[in-house]
Amino acid sequence: MKILVINGPNLNMLGIREPGIYGDRSFSALENFIKESAAELGVEVSLFQSNHEGEIVDVIQSAYGVFYGIVINPAAYTHTSVAILDALKAVGIPTVEVHLSDINSREEFRRFSYISLAAKKTICGKGFDGYREALEYLCME
Ligand code: DQA
């Protein structure tokens, strides 16, 4: 079972970026956490991070027929990207949306997620653990 994990813009700045909100652990610590979680669950993961909307659309399209599931933290594109929503709908791959922070208890503009319209589940406010929960959910699908 192969799962594609996509992280969107500015998540590569974890550890430096607003540590009061996102914590002080780095992006490579997050990637290691995801790899370790996947190994424990017996799933194969492929990790992708981009700051560019079109690249995220491209990787979702190329997941068709290759990946069983997608875990995506679209970051700021969560709240703006019809293109990422449409790509997820186009491929129809079971998707779990993850956010490190609780987007419902922050600014008003973070409450709406285009991605939720295509995701089977949204996990937010659980930090790194949210990614593990997303992998577990897809394993049980
Ligand atoms: C985020 C929440 C988004 O609103 C924000 O733009 C991010 C990160 C999170 O993981 O909490 O970049 O997706």
Coordinates of N, CA, C and O and ligand atoms in Angstrom, one line a residue:
M1 N 0.8 -1.2 0.0 CA 0.0 0.0 0.0 C 0.9 1.3 0.0 O 1.7 1.5 0.9
K2 N 0.7 2.0 -1.1 CA 1.6 3.2 -1.2 C 0.8 4.5 -0.9 O -0.3 4.7 -1.5
I3 N 1.3 5.4 0.0 CA 0.6 6.6 0.3 C 1.5 7.8 0.0 O 2.7 7.8 0.3
L4 N 0.9 8.8 -0.7 CA 1.7 10.0 -1.0 C 1.4 11.0 0.1 O 0.2 11.3 0.3
V5 N 2.4 11.6 0.7 CA 2.2 12.7 1.7 C 2.7 14.0 1.1 O 3.9 14.1 0.7
I6 N 1.8 14.9 1.0 CA 2.1 16.2 0.4 C 2.1 17.3 1.4 O 1.1 17.5 2.1
N7 N 3.1 18.1 1.5 CA 3.2 19.3 2.3 C 3.3 20.5 1.5 O 4.1 20.6 0.6
G8 N 2.5 21.5 1.8 CA 2.4 22.7 1.0 C 3.4 23.8 1.4 O 4.3 23.6 2.2
P9 N 3.1 25.1 1.0 CA 4.0 26.2 1.2 C 4.3 26.5 2.6 O 3.5 26.5 3.5
N10 N 5.6 26.9 2.8 CA 6.1 27.3 4.1 C 6.3 26.3 5.2 O 6.8 26.5 6.2
L11 N 5.8 25.0 4.9 CA 6.0 24.0 5.9 C 7.4 23.6 5.9 O 7.9 23.0 7.0
N12 N 8.2 23.8 4.9 CA 9.7 23.6 4.9 C 10.3 24.5 5.9 O 11.5 24.3 6.2
M13 N 9.6 25.5 6.4 CA 10.2 26.5 7.4 C 9.9 26.1 8.8 O 10.1 26.9 9.7
L14 N 9.3 24.9 9.0 CA 9.0 24.5 10.4 C 10.2 24.6 11.3 O 11.3 24.2 10.9
G15 N 10.0 25.0 12.5 CA 11.1 25.1 13.5 C 11.5 26.6 13.5 O 11.9 27.1 14.6
I16 N 11.4 27.3 12.4 CA 11.8 28.7 12.3 C 10.5 29.5 12.3 O 10.4 30.5 13.0
R17 N 9.5 29.0 11.6 CA 8.3 29.7 11.3 C 7.3 29.7 12.5 O 6.9 28.6 13.0
E18 N 7.0 30.8 13.1 CA 6.0 31.0 14.1 C 5.9 29.7 15.1 O 4.9 29.0 15.2
P19 N 7.0 29.6 15.8 CA 7.1 28.4 16.7 C 6.0 28.3 17.7 O 5.6 27.2 18.2
G20 N 5.4 29.5 18.1 CA 4.3 29.5 19.1 C 3.1 28.8 18.5 O 2.2 28.3 19.3
I21 N 3.0 28.7 17.2 CA 1.8 28.1 16.6 C 2.2 26.7 16.1 O 1.5 25.7 16.3
Y22 N 3.4 26.6 15.4 CA 3.7 25.3 14.7 C 4.7 24.5 15.4 O 5.1 23.4 15.0
G23 N 5.3 25.0 16.6 CA 6.2 24.2 17.3 C 7.7 24.5 16.9 O 7.9 25.2 15.9
D24 N 8.6 23.9 17.6 CA 10.0 24.2 17.3 C 10.7 23.1 16.6 O 11.9 23.1 16.4
R25 N 10.0 22.0 16.3 CA 10.6 20.9 15.5 C 10.7 21.3 14.0 O 9.8 21.9 13.5
S26 N 11.8 20.8 13.4 CA 12.0 21.2 12.0 C 11.2 20.4 11.0 O 10.6 19.3 11.4
F27 N 11.3 20.8 9.8 CA 10.6 20.0 8.7 C 11.2 18.6 8.5 O 10.5 17.7 8.3
S28 N 12.5 18.6 8.6 CA 13.1 17.2 8.5 C 12.7 16.3 9.7 O 12.6 15.1 9.5
A29 N 12.5 16.9 10.8 CA 12.0 16.1 12.0 C 10.6 15.6 11.6 O 10.2 14.4 11.9
L30 N 9.8 16.4 11.0 CA 8.4 16.0 10.6 C 8.5 14.8 9.5 O 7.8 13.8 9.7
E31 N 9.4 15.0 8.6 CA 9.6 13.9 7.6 C 10.0 12.6 8.2 O 9.5 11.6 7.8
N32 N 10.9 12.7 9.1 CA 11.4 11.5 9.8 C 10.2 10.9 10.6 O 10.1 9.6 10.6
F33 N 9.5 11.7 11.3 CA 8.3 11.2 12.1 C 7.3 10.5 11.1 O 6.8 9.4 11.5
I34 N 7.1 11.0 10.0 CA 6.1 10.4 9.0 C 6.7 9.1 8.5 O 6.0 8.0 8.5
K35 N 8.0 9.0 8.2 CA 8.6 7.8 7.7 C 8.6 6.7 8.8 O 8.3 5.6 8.6
E36 N 8.9 7.1 10.1 CA 8.9 6.1 11.2 C 7.4 5.6 11.4 O 7.2 4.4 11.6
S37 N 6.5 6.5 11.4 CA 5.1 6.1 11.6 C 4.7 5.1 10.5 O 4.0 4.1 10.8
A38 N 5.0 5.4 9.2 CA 4.7 4.5 8.1 C 5.3 3.2 8.3 O 4.7 2.1 8.1
A39 N 6.6 3.2 8.7 CA 7.3 1.9 8.9 C 6.6 1.0 10.0 O 6.3 -0.2 9.8
E40 N 6.1 1.7 11.1 CA 5.4 1.0 12.1 C 4.1 0.4 11.6 O 3.7 -0.6 12.1
L41 N 3.5 1.2 10.7 CA 2.1 0.7 10.2 C 2.3 -0.2 9.0 O 1.3 -0.7 8.6
G42 N 3.5 -0.4 8.6 CA 3.7 -1.3 7.4 C 3.2 -0.7 6.1 O 2.8 -1.4 5.2
V43 N 3.3 0.6 5.9 CA 2.9 1.2 4.7 C 4.1 1.9 4.0 O 5.0 2.4 4.8
E44 N 4.0 2.0 2.7 CA 5.1 2.7 2.0 C 4.7 4.2 1.8 O 3.6 4.4 1.3
V45 N 5.6 5.1 2.1 CA 5.2 6.5 1.9 C 6.2 7.2 0.9 O 7.4 6.9 0.9
S46 N 5.7 8.1 0.2 CA 6.5 9.0 -0.6 C 6.2 10.4 -0.2 O 5.0 10.8 -0.1
L47 N 7.3 11.1 0.1 CA 7.1 12.5 0.6 C 7.4 13.6 -0.4 O 8.4 13.5 -1.1
F48 N 6.5 14.6 -0.5 CA 6.6 15.6 -1.4 C 6.3 17.0 -0.7 O 5.3 17.1 0.0
Q49 N 7.2 18.0 -0.9 CA 6.9 19.3 -0.4 C 7.1 20.3 -1.5 O 8.1 20.2 -2.3
S50 N 6.2 21.3 -1.6 CA 6.4 22.3 -2.6 C 5.7 23.6 -2.1 O 4.7 23.6 -1.4
N51 N 6.4 24.7 -2.5 CA 5.8 26.1 -2.2 C 4.9 26.5 -3.4 O 4.5 27.7 -3.4
H52 N 4.8 25.7 -4.4 CA 4.1 26.1 -5.7 C 2.8 25.3 -6.0 O 2.9 24.1 -6.0
E53 N 1.8 26.0 -6.1 CA 0.5 25.4 -6.3 C 0.4 24.4 -7.5 O -0.1 23.3 -7.4
G54 N 1.0 24.9 -8.7 CA 1.0 24.1 -9.9 C 1.8 22.8 -9.7 O 1.4 21.7 -10.2
E55 N 2.8 22.8 -8.9 CA 3.6 21.6 -8.7 C 2.8 20.6 -7.8 O 2.9 19.4 -8.0
I56 N 2.0 21.1 -6.9 CA 1.2 20.3 -6.1 C 0.1 19.6 -7.0 O -0.2 18.4 -6.9
V57 N -0.5 20.4 -7.9 CA -1.5 19.9 -8.8 C -0.8 18.8 -9.7 O -1.4 17.7 -9.8
D58 N 0.4 19.0 -10.2 CA 1.1 18.0 -11.0 C 1.3 16.7 -10.2 O 1.1 15.6 -10.8
V59 N 1.7 16.8 -9.0 CA 2.0 15.6 -8.2 C 0.8 14.8 -7.9 O 0.8 13.6 -7.9
I60 N -0.3 15.5 -7.7 CA -1.6 14.8 -7.4 C -2.1 14.1 -8.7 O -2.4 13.0 -8.7
Q61 N -1.9 14.8 -9.9 CA -2.3 14.1 -11.1 C -1.4 12.9 -11.4 O -1.9 11.8 -11.8
S62 N -0.2 13.0 -11.1 CA 0.7 11.8 -11.4 C 0.6 10.7 -10.3 O 1.1 9.6 -10.5
A63 N -0.2 11.0 -9.3 CA -0.5 9.9 -8.3 C -1.5 8.9 -8.8 O -1.7 7.8 -8.3
Y64 N -2.3 9.4 -9.8 CA -3.4 8.5 -10.3 C -2.8 7.1 -10.8 O -1.9 7.1 -11.6
G65 N -3.4 6.1 -10.3 CA -3.0 4.7 -10.7 C -1.8 4.3 -10.0 O -1.3 3.1 -10.2
V66 N -1.1 5.1 -9.2 CA 0.1 4.8 -8.5 C -0.1 4.7 -7.0 O 0.5 3.7 -6.4
F67 N -0.8 5.6 -6.4 CA -0.9 5.7 -4.9 C -2.4 5.3 -4.5 O -3.3 5.7 -5.2
Y68 N -2.4 4.6 -3.4 CA -3.7 4.1 -2.8 C -4.4 5.3 -2.1 O -5.6 5.4 -2.0
G69 N -3.5 6.1 -1.5 CA -4.1 7.2 -0.7 C -3.2 8.4 -0.7 O -2.0 8.3 -1.0
I70 N -3.8 9.6 -0.3 CA -3.0 10.8 -0.2 C -3.2 11.4 1.2 O -4.4 11.5 1.7
V71 N -2.2 11.9 1.8 CA -2.2 12.7 3.0 C -1.7 14.1 2.6 O -0.6 14.1 2.1
I72 N -2.5 15.1 2.8 CA -2.1 16.4 2.4 C -2.3 17.5 3.4 O -3.3 17.6 4.0
N73 N -1.2 18.2 3.6 CA -1.3 19.5 4.4 C -1.1 20.6 3.3 O 0.0 20.9 3.0
P74 N -2.2 21.2 2.8 CA -2.0 22.1 1.7 C -1.6 23.5 2.2 O -1.4 24.4 1.4
A75 N -1.4 23.6 3.5 CA -1.0 24.9 4.1 C -1.9 26.0 3.7 O -3.1 25.9 3.6
A76 N -1.3 27.2 3.3 CA -2.2 28.3 2.9 C -3.1 28.0 1.7 O -4.1 28.6 1.6
Y77 N -2.7 27.1 0.9 CA -3.6 26.8 -0.3 C -4.9 26.1 0.1 O -5.8 26.1 -0.7
T78 N -4.9 25.7 1.4 CA -6.2 25.1 1.9 C -7.3 26.1 1.7 O -8.4 25.7 1.3
H79 N -7.0 27.4 1.9 CA -8.1 28.4 2.0 C -8.3 29.1 0.7 O -9.1 30.0 0.6
T80 N -7.5 28.7 -0.4 CA -7.6 29.5 -1.6 C -7.7 28.6 -2.9 O -8.1 29.1 -3.9
S81 N -7.3 27.3 -2.8 CA -7.0 26.6 -4.0 C -8.1 25.7 -4.6 O -8.3 24.6 -4.2
V82 N -8.9 26.3 -5.5 CA -9.8 25.4 -6.3 C -9.1 24.5 -7.2 O -9.5 23.3 -7.4
A83 N -7.9 24.9 -7.6 CA -7.1 24.0 -8.5 C -6.6 22.7 -7.8 O -6.7 21.6 -8.4
I84 N -6.2 22.8 -6.5 CA -5.9 21.6 -5.8 C -7.1 20.7 -5.5 O -7.1 19.5 -5.6
L85 N -8.2 21.4 -5.1 CA -9.5 20.7 -4.9 C -9.8 19.9 -6.2 O -10.2 18.7 -6.1
D86 N -9.8 20.6 -7.3 CA -10.2 19.9 -8.6 C -9.3 18.8 -8.9 O -9.7 17.7 -9.4
A87 N -8.0 18.9 -8.6 CA -7.0 17.8 -8.9 C -7.4 16.6 -8.0 O -7.4 15.5 -8.5
L88 N -7.7 16.8 -6.8 CA -8.0 15.7 -5.9 C -9.3 15.0 -6.4 O -9.4 13.8 -6.4
K89 N -10.3 15.8 -6.8 CA -11.5 15.3 -7.3 C -11.3 14.5 -8.6 O -11.9 13.5 -8.9
A90 N -10.4 15.0 -9.4 CA -10.1 14.4 -10.7 C -9.5 13.0 -10.6 O -9.9 12.1 -11.3
V91 N -8.6 12.8 -9.6 CA -7.9 11.5 -9.4 C -8.8 10.6 -8.6 O -8.6 9.3 -8.7
G92 N -9.6 11.1 -7.7 CA -10.5 10.3 -6.9 C -9.8 9.4 -5.9 O -10.3 8.4 -5.4
I93 N -8.5 9.8 -5.5 CA -7.8 9.0 -4.5 C -8.2 9.3 -3.1 O -8.3 10.5 -2.8
P94 N -8.5 8.3 -2.3 CA -8.9 8.7 -0.9 C -7.8 9.6 -0.2 O -6.6 9.3 -0.2
T95 N -8.3 10.7 0.3 CA -7.4 11.7 0.8 C -7.8 12.1 2.2 O -9.0 12.3 2.6
V96 N -6.8 12.3 3.0 CA -6.9 12.9 4.4 C -6.2 14.2 4.4 O -5.0 14.3 4.1
E97 N -6.9 15.2 4.9 CA -6.3 16.6 5.0 C -5.8 16.7 6.5 O -6.5 16.3 7.4
V98 N -4.6 17.2 6.6 CA -4.0 17.4 7.9 C -3.5 18.8 8.1 O -3.0 19.5 7.2
H99 N -3.7 19.4 9.3 CA -3.2 20.7 9.7 C -2.5 20.5 11.0 O -3.1 20.0 11.9
L100 N -1.3 21.1 11.2 CA -0.6 21.0 12.5 C -1.4 21.8 13.5 O -1.6 21.4 14.7
S101 N -1.9 23.0 13.1 CA -2.6 23.9 14.1 C -4.1 23.6 13.9 O -4.6 23.0 13.0
D102 N -4.8 24.2 14.9 CA -6.3 24.1 14.8 C -6.8 25.2 14.0 O -7.0 26.4 14.5
I103 N -7.1 25.0 12.7 CA -7.5 26.1 11.8 C -8.8 26.7 12.2 O -9.2 27.8 11.8
N104 N -9.6 26.0 13.0 CA -10.9 26.5 13.4 C -10.8 27.5 14.6 O -11.8 28.2 14.9
S105 N -9.7 27.5 15.3 CA -9.6 28.4 16.4 C -8.6 29.6 16.1 O -8.1 30.2 17.1
R106 N -8.3 29.8 14.9 CA -7.4 30.9 14.5 C -8.2 32.0 13.8 O -9.4 32.3 14.1
E107 N -7.6 32.7 12.8 CA -8.3 33.8 12.1 C -9.5 33.2 11.3 O -9.5 32.1 10.9
E108 N -10.5 34.0 11.2 CA -11.7 33.6 10.4 C -11.4 33.0 9.1 O -12.0 32.0 8.7
F109 N -10.4 33.6 8.3 CA -10.2 33.2 7.0 C -9.6 31.8 6.9 O -9.6 31.1 5.8
R110 N -9.1 31.2 8.0 CA -8.6 29.9 8.0 C -9.7 28.8 8.2 O -9.4 27.6 8.1
R111 N -10.9 29.3 8.5 CA -11.9 28.3 8.9 C -12.5 27.6 7.6 O -13.0 26.5 7.8
F112 N -12.4 28.2 6.5 CA -12.9 27.6 5.3 C -11.8 26.8 4.6 O -10.7 27.4 4.3
S113 N -12.0 25.6 4.2 CA -11.1 24.7 3.5 C -11.7 24.2 2.2 O -12.7 23.4 2.3
Y114 N -11.1 24.6 1.1 CA -11.6 24.0 -0.2 C -11.3 22.5 -0.2 O -12.0 21.7 -0.7
I115 N -10.1 22.2 0.4 CA -9.7 20.8 0.4 C -10.6 19.8 1.1 O -10.8 18.7 0.7
S116 N -11.2 20.3 2.2 CA -12.2 19.5 2.9 C -13.3 19.0 2.0 O -13.9 17.9 2.3
L117 N -13.6 19.7 0.9 CA -14.7 19.3 0.0 C -14.3 18.0 -0.7 O -15.2 17.3 -1.3
A118 N -13.0 17.7 -0.8 CA -12.6 16.4 -1.5 C -12.1 15.4 -0.5 O -12.0 14.2 -0.8
A119 N -11.8 15.8 0.8 CA -11.1 14.9 1.7 C -12.1 14.0 2.4 O -13.2 14.5 2.7
K120 N -11.7 12.8 2.7 CA -12.6 11.9 3.5 C -12.6 12.3 5.0 O -13.5 12.0 5.7
K121 N -11.5 12.9 5.4 CA -11.3 13.3 6.8 C -10.4 14.4 6.9 O -9.4 14.6 6.1
T122 N -10.6 15.3 7.9 CA -9.7 16.4 8.2 C -9.3 16.3 9.6 O -10.1 16.1 10.5
I123 N -8.0 16.4 9.8 CA -7.4 16.3 11.2 C -6.7 17.6 11.4 O -5.8 17.9 10.6
C124 N -7.0 18.3 12.5 CA -6.2 19.5 12.7 C -6.0 19.7 14.2 O -6.7 19.2 15.1
G125 N -4.9 20.4 14.5 CA -4.6 20.8 15.9 C -3.9 19.7 16.6 O -3.7 19.8 17.9
K126 N -3.4 18.7 16.0 CA -2.7 17.6 16.7 C -1.2 17.5 16.4 O -0.6 16.6 16.7
G127 N -0.7 18.6 15.8 CA 0.7 18.6 15.5 C 1.2 17.4 14.6 O 0.4 17.0 13.7
F128 N 2.4 17.0 14.8 CA 2.9 15.8 14.0 C 2.0 14.6 14.1 O 1.9 13.9 13.1
D129 N 1.4 14.4 15.3 CA 0.6 13.2 15.5 C -0.6 13.1 14.4 O -1.1 12.0 14.1
G130 N -1.0 14.3 13.9 CA -2.1 14.3 12.9 C -1.7 13.5 11.7 O -2.6 12.8 11.1
Y131 N -0.5 13.5 11.3 CA 0.0 12.8 10.1 C -0.1 11.3 10.4 O -0.5 10.5 9.5
R132 N 0.3 10.9 11.6 CA 0.2 9.4 11.9 C -1.3 9.0 11.9 O -1.6 7.9 11.3
E133 N -2.1 9.8 12.5 CA -3.5 9.5 12.5 C -4.1 9.3 11.1 O -4.9 8.5 10.8
A134 N -3.6 10.2 10.2 CA -4.1 10.2 8.8 C -3.6 8.9 8.1 O -4.4 8.2 7.4
L135 N -2.4 8.5 8.4 CA -1.9 7.2 7.8 C -2.7 6.0 8.3 O -3.1 5.1 7.6
E136 N -3.0 6.1 9.6 CA -3.8 5.0 10.3 C -5.2 4.9 9.6 O -5.7 3.8 9.3
Y137 N -5.8 6.1 9.4 CA -7.1 6.1 8.8 C -7.1 5.5 7.4 O -8.0 4.7 7.1
L138 N -6.1 5.8 6.6 CA -6.0 5.3 5.3 C -5.8 3.8 5.3 O -6.3 3.0 4.4
C139 N -5.0 3.3 6.3 CA -4.8 1.9 6.4 C -6.0 1.1 6.7 O -6.2 -0.1 6.4
M140 N -7.0 1.7 7.4 CA -8.2 1.0 7.7 C -9.3 1.2 6.7 O -10.4 0.6 6.8
E141 N -9.0 2.0 5.7 CA -10.0 2.2 4.6 C -10.4 0.9 3.8 O -9.5 0.2 3.5
Ligands
DQA1 C1 -1.5 25.0 8.3 C2 -2.7 26.0 8.6 C3 -2.8 27.0 7.4 O1 -3.9 27.9 7.7 C4 -1.5 27.7 7.2 O2 -1.6 28.6 6.1 C5 -0.3 26.8 7.1 C6 -0.2 25.6 8.0 C7 -1.3 24.0 9.5 O3 -0.6 23.0 9.3 O4 -1.7 24.3 10.6 O5 0.6 27.1 6.4 O6 -2.0 24.1 7.2

